[in-house]
PDB file of C-alpha atoms in Angstrom:
ATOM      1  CA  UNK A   1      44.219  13.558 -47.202  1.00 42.00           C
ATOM      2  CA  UNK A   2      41.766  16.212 -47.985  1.00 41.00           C
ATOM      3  CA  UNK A   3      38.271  17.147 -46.323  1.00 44.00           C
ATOM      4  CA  UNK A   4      35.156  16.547 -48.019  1.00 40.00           C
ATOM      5  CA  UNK A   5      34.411  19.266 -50.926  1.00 41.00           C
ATOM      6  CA  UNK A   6      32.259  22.108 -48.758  1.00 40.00           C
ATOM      7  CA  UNK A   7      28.764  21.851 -48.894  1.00 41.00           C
ATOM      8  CA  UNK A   8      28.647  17.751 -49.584  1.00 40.00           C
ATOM      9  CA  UNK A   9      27.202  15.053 -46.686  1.00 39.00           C
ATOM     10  CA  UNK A  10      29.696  14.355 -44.190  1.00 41.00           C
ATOM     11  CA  UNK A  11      31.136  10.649 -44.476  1.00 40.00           C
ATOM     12  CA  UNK A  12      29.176   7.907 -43.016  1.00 41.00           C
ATOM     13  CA  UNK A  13      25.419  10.096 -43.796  1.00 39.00           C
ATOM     14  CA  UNK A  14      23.327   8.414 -46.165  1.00 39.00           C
ATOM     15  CA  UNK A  15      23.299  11.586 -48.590  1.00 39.00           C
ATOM     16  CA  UNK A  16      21.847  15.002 -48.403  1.00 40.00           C
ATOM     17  CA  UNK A  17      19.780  16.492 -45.809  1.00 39.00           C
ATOM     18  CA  UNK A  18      16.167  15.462 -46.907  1.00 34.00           C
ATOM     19  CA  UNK A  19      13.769  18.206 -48.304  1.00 40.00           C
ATOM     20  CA  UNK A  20      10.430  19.240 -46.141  1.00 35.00           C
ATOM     21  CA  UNK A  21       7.709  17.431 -48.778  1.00 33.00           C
ATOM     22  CA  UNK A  22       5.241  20.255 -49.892  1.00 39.00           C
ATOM     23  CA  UNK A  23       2.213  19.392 -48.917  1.00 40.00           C
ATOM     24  CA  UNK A  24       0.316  18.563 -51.802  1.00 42.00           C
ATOM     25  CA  UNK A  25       2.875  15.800 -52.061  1.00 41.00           C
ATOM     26  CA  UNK A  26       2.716  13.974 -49.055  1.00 38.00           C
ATOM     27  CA  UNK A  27       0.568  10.850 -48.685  1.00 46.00           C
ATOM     28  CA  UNK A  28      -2.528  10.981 -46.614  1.00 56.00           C
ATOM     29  CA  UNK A  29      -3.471   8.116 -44.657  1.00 66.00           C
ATOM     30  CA  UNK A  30      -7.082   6.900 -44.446  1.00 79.00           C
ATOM     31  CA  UNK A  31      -9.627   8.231 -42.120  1.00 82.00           C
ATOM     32  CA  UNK A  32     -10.026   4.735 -40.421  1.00 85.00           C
ATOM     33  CA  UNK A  33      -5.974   4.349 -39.969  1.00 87.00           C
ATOM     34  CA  UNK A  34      -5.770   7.743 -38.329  1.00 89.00           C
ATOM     35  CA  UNK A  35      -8.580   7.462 -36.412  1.00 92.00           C
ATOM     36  CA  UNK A  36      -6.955   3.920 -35.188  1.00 89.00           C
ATOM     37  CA  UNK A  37      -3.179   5.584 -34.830  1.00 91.00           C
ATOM     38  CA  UNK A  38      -5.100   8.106 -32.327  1.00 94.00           C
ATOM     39  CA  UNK A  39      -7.479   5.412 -30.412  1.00 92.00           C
ATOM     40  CA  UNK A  40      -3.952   3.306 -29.863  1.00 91.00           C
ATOM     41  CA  UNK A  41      -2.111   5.753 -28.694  1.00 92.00           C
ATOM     42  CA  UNK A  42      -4.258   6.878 -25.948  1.00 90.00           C
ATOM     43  CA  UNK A  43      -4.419   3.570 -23.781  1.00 87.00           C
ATOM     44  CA  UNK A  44      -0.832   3.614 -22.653  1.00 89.00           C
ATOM     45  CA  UNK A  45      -1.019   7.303 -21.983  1.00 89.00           C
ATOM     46  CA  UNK A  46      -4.547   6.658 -19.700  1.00 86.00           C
ATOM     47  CA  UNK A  47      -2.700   3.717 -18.160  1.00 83.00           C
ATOM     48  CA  UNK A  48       0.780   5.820 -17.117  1.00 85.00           C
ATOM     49  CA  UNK A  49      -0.619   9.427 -16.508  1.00 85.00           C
ATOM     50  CA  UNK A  50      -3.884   8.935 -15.682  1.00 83.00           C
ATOM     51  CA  UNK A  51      -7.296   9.614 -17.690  1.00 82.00           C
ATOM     52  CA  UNK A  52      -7.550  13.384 -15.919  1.00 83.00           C
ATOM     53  CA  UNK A  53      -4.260  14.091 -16.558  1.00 87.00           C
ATOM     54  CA  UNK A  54      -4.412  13.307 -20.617  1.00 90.00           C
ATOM     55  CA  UNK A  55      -4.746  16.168 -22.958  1.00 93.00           C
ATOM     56  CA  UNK A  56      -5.271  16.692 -27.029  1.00 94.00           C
ATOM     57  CA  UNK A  57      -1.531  17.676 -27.201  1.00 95.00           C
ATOM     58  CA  UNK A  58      -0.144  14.576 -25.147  1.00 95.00           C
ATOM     59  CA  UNK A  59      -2.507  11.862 -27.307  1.00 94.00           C
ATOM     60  CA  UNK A  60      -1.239  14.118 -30.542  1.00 94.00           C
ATOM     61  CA  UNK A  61       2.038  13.834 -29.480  1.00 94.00           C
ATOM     62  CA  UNK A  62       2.020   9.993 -29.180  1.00 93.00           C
ATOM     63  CA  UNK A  63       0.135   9.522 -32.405  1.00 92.00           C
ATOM     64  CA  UNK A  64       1.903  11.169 -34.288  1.00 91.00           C
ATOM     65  CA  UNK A  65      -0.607  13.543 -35.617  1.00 91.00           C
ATOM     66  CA  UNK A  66      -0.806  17.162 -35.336  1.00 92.00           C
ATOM     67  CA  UNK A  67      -3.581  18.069 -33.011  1.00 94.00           C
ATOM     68  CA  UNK A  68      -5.574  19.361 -35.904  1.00 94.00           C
ATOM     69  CA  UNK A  69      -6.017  15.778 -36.889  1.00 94.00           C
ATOM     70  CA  UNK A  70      -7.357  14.499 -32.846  1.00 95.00           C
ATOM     71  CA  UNK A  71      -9.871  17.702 -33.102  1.00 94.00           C
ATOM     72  CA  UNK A  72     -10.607  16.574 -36.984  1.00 94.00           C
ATOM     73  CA  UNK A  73     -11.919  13.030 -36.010  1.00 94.00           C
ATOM     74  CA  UNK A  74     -12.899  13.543 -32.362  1.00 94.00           C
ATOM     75  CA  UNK A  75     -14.827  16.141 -30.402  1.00 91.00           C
ATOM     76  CA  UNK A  76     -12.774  15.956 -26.972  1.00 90.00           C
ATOM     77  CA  UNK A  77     -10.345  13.605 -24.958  1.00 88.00           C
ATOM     78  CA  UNK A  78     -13.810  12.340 -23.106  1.00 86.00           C
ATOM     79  CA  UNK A  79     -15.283  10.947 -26.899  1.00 89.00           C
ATOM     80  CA  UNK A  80     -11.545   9.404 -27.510  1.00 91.00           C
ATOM     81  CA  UNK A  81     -11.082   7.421 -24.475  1.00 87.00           C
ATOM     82  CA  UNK A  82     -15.147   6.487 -24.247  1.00 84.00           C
ATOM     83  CA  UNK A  83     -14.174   4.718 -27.368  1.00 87.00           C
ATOM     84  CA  UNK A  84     -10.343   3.481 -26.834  1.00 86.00           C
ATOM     85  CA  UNK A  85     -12.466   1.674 -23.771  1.00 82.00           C
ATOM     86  CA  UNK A  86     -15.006  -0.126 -25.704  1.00 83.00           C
ATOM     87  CA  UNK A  87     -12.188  -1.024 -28.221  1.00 84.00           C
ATOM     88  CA  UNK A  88     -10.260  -2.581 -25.109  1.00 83.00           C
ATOM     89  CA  UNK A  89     -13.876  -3.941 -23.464  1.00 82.00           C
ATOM     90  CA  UNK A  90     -14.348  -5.938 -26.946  1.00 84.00           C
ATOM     91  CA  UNK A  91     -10.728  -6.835 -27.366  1.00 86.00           C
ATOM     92  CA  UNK A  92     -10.984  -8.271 -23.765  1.00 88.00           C
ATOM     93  CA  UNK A  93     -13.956  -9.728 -23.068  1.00 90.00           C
ATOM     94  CA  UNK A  94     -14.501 -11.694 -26.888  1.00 92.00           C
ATOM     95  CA  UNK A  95     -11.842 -13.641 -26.981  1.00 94.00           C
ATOM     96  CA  UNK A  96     -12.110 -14.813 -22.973  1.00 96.00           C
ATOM     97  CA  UNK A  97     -15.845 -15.665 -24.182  1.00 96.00           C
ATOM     98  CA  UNK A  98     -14.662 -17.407 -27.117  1.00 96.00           C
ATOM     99  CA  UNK A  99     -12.731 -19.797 -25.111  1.00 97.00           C
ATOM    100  CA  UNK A 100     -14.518 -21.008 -22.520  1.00 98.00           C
ATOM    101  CA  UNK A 101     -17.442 -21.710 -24.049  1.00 97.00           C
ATOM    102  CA  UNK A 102     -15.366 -23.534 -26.321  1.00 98.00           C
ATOM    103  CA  UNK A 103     -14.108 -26.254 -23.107  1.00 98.00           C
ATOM    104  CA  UNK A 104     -15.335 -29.863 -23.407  1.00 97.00           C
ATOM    105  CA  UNK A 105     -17.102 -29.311 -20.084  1.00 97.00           C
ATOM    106  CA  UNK A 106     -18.521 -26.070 -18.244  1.00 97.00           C
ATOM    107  CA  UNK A 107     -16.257 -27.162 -15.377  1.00 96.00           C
ATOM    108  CA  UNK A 108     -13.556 -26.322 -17.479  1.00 97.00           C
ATOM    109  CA  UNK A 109     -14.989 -23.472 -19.214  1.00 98.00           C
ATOM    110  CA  UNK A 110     -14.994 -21.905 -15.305  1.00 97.00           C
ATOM    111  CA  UNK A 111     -11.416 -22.523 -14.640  1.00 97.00           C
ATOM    112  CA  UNK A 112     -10.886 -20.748 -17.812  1.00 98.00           C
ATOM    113  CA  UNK A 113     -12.863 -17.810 -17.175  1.00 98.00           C
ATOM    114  CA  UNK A 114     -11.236 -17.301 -13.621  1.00 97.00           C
ATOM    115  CA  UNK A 115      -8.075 -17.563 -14.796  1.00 96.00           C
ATOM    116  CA  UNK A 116      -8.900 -15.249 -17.670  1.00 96.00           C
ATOM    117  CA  UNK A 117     -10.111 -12.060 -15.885  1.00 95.00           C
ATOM    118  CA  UNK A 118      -7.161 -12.156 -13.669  1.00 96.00           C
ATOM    119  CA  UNK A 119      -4.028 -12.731 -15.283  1.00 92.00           C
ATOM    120  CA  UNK A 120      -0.529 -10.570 -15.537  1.00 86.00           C
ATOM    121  CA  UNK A 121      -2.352  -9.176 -18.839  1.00 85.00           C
ATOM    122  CA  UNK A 122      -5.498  -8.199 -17.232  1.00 89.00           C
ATOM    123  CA  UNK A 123      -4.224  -5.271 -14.524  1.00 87.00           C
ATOM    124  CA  UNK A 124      -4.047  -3.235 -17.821  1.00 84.00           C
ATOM    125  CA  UNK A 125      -7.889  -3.575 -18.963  1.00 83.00           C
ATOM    126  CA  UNK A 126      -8.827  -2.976 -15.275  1.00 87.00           C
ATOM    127  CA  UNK A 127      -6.933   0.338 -14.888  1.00 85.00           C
ATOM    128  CA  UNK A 128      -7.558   1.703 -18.249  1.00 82.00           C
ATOM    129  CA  UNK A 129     -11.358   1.119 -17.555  1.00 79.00           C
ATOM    130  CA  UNK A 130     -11.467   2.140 -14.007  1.00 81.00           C
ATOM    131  CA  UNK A 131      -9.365   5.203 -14.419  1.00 79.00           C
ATOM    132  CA  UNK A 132     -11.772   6.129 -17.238  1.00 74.00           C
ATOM    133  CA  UNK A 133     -14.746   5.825 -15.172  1.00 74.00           C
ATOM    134  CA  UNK A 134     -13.104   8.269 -12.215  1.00 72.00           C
ATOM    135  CA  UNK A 135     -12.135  10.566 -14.413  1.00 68.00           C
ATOM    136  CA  UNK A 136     -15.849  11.584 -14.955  1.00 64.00           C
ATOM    137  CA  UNK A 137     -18.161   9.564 -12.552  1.00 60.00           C
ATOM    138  CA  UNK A 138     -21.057  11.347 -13.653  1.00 59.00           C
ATOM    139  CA  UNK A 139     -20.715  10.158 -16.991  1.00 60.00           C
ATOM    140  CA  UNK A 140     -22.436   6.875 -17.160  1.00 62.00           C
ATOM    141  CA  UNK A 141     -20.820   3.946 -20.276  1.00 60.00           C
ATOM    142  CA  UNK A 142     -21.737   4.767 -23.516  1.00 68.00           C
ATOM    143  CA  UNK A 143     -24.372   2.675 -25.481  1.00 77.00           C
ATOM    144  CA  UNK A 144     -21.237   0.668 -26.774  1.00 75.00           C
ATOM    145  CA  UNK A 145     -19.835  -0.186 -23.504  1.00 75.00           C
ATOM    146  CA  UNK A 146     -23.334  -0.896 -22.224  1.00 81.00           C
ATOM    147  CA  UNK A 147     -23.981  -3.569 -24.872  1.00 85.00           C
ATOM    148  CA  UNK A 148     -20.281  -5.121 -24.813  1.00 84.00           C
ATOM    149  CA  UNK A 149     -21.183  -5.553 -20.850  1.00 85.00           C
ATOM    150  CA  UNK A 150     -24.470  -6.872 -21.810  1.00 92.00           C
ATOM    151  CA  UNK A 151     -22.877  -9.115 -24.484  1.00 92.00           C
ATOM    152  CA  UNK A 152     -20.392 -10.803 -21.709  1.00 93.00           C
ATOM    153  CA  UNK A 153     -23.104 -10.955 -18.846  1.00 96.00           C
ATOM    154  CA  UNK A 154     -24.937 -13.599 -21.810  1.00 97.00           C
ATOM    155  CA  UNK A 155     -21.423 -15.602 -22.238  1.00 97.00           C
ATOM    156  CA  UNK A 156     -21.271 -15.608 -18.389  1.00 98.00           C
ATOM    157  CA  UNK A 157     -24.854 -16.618 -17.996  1.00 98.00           C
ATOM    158  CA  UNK A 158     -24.440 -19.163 -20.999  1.00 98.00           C
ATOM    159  CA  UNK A 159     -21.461 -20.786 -19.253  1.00 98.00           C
ATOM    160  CA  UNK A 160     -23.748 -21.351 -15.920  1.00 98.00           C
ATOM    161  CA  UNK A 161     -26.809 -22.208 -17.315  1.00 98.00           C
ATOM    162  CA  UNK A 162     -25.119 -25.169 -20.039  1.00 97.00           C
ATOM    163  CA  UNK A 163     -23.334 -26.740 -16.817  1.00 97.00           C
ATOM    164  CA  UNK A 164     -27.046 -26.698 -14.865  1.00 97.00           C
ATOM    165  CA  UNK A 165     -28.604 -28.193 -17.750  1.00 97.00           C
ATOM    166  CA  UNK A 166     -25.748 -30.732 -17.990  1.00 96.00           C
ATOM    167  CA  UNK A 167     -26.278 -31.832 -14.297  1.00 96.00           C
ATOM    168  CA  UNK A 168     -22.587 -30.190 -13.530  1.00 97.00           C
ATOM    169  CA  UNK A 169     -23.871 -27.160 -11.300  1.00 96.00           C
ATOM    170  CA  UNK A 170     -26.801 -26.337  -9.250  1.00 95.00           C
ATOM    171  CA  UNK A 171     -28.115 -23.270  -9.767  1.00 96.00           C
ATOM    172  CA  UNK A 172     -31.801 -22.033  -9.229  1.00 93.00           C
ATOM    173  CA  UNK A 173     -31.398 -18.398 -10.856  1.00 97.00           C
ATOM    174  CA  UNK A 174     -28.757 -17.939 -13.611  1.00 97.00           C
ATOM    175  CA  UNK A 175     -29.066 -14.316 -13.901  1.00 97.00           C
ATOM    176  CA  UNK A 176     -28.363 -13.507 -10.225  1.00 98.00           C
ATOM    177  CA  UNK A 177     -25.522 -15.905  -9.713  1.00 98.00           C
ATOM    178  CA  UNK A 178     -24.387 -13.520 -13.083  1.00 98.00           C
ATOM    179  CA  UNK A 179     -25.017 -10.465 -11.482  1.00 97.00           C
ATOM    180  CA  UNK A 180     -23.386 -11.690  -8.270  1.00 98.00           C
ATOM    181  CA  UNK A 181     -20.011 -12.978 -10.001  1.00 98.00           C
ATOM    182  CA  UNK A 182     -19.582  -9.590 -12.327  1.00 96.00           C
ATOM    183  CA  UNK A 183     -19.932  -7.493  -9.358  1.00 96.00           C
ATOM    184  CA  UNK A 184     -17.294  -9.567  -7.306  1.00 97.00           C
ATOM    185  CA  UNK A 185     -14.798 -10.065 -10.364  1.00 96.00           C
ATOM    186  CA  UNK A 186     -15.096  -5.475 -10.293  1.00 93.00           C
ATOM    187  CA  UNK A 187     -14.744  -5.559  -6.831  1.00 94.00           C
ATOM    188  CA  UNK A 188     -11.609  -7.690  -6.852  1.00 96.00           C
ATOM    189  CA  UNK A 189     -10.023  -5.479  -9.729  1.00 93.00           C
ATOM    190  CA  UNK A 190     -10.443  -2.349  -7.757  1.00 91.00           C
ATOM    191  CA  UNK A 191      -9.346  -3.817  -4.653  1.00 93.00           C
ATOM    192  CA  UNK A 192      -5.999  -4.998  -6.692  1.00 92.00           C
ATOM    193  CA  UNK A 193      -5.652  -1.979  -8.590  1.00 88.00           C
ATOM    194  CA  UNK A 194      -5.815   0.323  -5.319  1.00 88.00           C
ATOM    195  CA  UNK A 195      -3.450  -1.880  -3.410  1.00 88.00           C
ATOM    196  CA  UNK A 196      -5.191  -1.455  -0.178  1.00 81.00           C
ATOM    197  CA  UNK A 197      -4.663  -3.710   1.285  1.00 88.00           C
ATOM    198  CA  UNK A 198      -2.785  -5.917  -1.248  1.00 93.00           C
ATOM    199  CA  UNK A 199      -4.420  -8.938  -3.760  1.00 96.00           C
ATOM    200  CA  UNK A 200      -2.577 -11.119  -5.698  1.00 96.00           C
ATOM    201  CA  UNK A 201      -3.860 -12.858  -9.116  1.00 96.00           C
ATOM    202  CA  UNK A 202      -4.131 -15.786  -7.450  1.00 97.00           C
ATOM    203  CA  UNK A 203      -5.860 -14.667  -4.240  1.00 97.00           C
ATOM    204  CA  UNK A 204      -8.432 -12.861  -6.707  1.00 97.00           C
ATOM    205  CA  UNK A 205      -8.999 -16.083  -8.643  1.00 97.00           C
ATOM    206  CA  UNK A 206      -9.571 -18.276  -4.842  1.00 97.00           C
ATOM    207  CA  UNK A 207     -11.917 -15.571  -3.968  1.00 97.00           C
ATOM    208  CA  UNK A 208     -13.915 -16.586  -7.342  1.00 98.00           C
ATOM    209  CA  UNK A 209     -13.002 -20.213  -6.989  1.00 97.00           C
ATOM    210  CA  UNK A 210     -15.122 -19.996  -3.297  1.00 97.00           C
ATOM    211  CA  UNK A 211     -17.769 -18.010  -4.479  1.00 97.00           C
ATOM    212  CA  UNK A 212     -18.669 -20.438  -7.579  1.00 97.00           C
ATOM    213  CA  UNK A 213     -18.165 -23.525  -5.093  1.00 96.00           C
ATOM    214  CA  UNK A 214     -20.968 -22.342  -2.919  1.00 95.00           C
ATOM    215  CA  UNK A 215     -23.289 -20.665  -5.597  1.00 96.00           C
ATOM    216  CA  UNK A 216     -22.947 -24.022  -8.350  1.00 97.00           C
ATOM    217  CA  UNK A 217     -22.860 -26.502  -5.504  1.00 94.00           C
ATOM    218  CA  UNK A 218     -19.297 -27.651  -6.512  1.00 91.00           C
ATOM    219  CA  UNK A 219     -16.807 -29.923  -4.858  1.00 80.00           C
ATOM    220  CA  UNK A 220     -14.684 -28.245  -3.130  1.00 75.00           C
ATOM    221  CA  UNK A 221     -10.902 -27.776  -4.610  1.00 65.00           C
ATOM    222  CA  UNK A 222      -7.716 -29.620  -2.240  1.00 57.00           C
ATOM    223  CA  UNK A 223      -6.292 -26.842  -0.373  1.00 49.00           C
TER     224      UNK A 223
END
């Protein structure tokens, strides 16, 4: 048997090496899908590496962009993750909204909302946001953060006040009983995230469970 004729594809390739494309040839995506390639990529580099330790060249990299493109649509790494997180705050907090409200009973809508901010999905949202925040403490959210937080306080507040009204809770000031619950649901992600000294899901959620019991005036659960 003879060799292949010098200078053809080897058997078993799919044909000659492909050509570089010249530039004017190759397709450009749209602005919108190469800012969204970029936004994506960052979260799982925040989320393994750390928000400090995340440069132009790494989210390039995963994006599959040259860096030219990241310093194209965004002025830093600090302007790329302030949005990634409002992208994740939205993507996190709408949907949980979305559903409780939606339960026959705000009874039910609670349950759901426990169980919804922590779940084996939600240590993701809590580290991505967290490490974003101690990257740059002195940075305080951006105006898009600020009003996705605002937007989720009303679902929260919503959820209390329709089970007061419906003589299911008791609850003489909707906005503090809010307040209160945010601020334990952060302090319970932290606490899990750090480790120190270990939380599970489902200790987080009977820390919430007790807290709404005594704040609504709710039976309490069977052990």
């Amino acid at each position: 048997m003879t060799g292949p004729a010098e200078g053809a594809p080897a058997a078993g390739t799919a044909g000659a090496r492909r050509r570089a494309v010249a530039p004017d040839k190759r397709t450009r995506q749209p602005t919108e899908v190469r800012r969204r390639l970029i936004l994506e990529a960052v979260v799982p580099l925040v989320i393994e590496h750390g928000a400090s330790r995340v440069g132009v060249r790494d989210i390039a990299r995963a994006a599959g962009v040259s860096v030219g493109t990241v310093t194209y649509h965004f002025g830093g790494v600090r302007e790329i993750l302030s949005e990634a997180v409002s992208i994740e705050i939205d993507a996190y907090y709408r949907p949980l909204g979305e559903r409780m409200l939606a339960c026959p009973t705000a009874a039910e809508g609670l349950t759901t909302l426990i169980e919804g901010v922590f779940s084996a999905e939600t240590d993701r949202h809590w580290r991505l946001w967290f490490d974003n925040w101690a990257a740059d403490a002195s940075l305080e959210p951006d105006s898009r953060q600020h009003r996705r937080y605002e937007e989720w306080s009303d679902r929260v507040a919503e959820l209390i006040a329709r089970g007061r009204d419906r003589g299911e809770f008791r609850c003489h000031d909707v906005a503090e009983t809010t307040t209160r619950f945010n601020a334990l649901v952060d302090g319970l992600a932290l606490r899990r995230l750090r480790g120190a000294p270990p939380l599970s899901i489902e200790q987080a959620r009977a820390h919430l469970r007790r807290f709404l019991t005594g704040e609504l005036g709710l039976e309490p659960s069977p052990a």
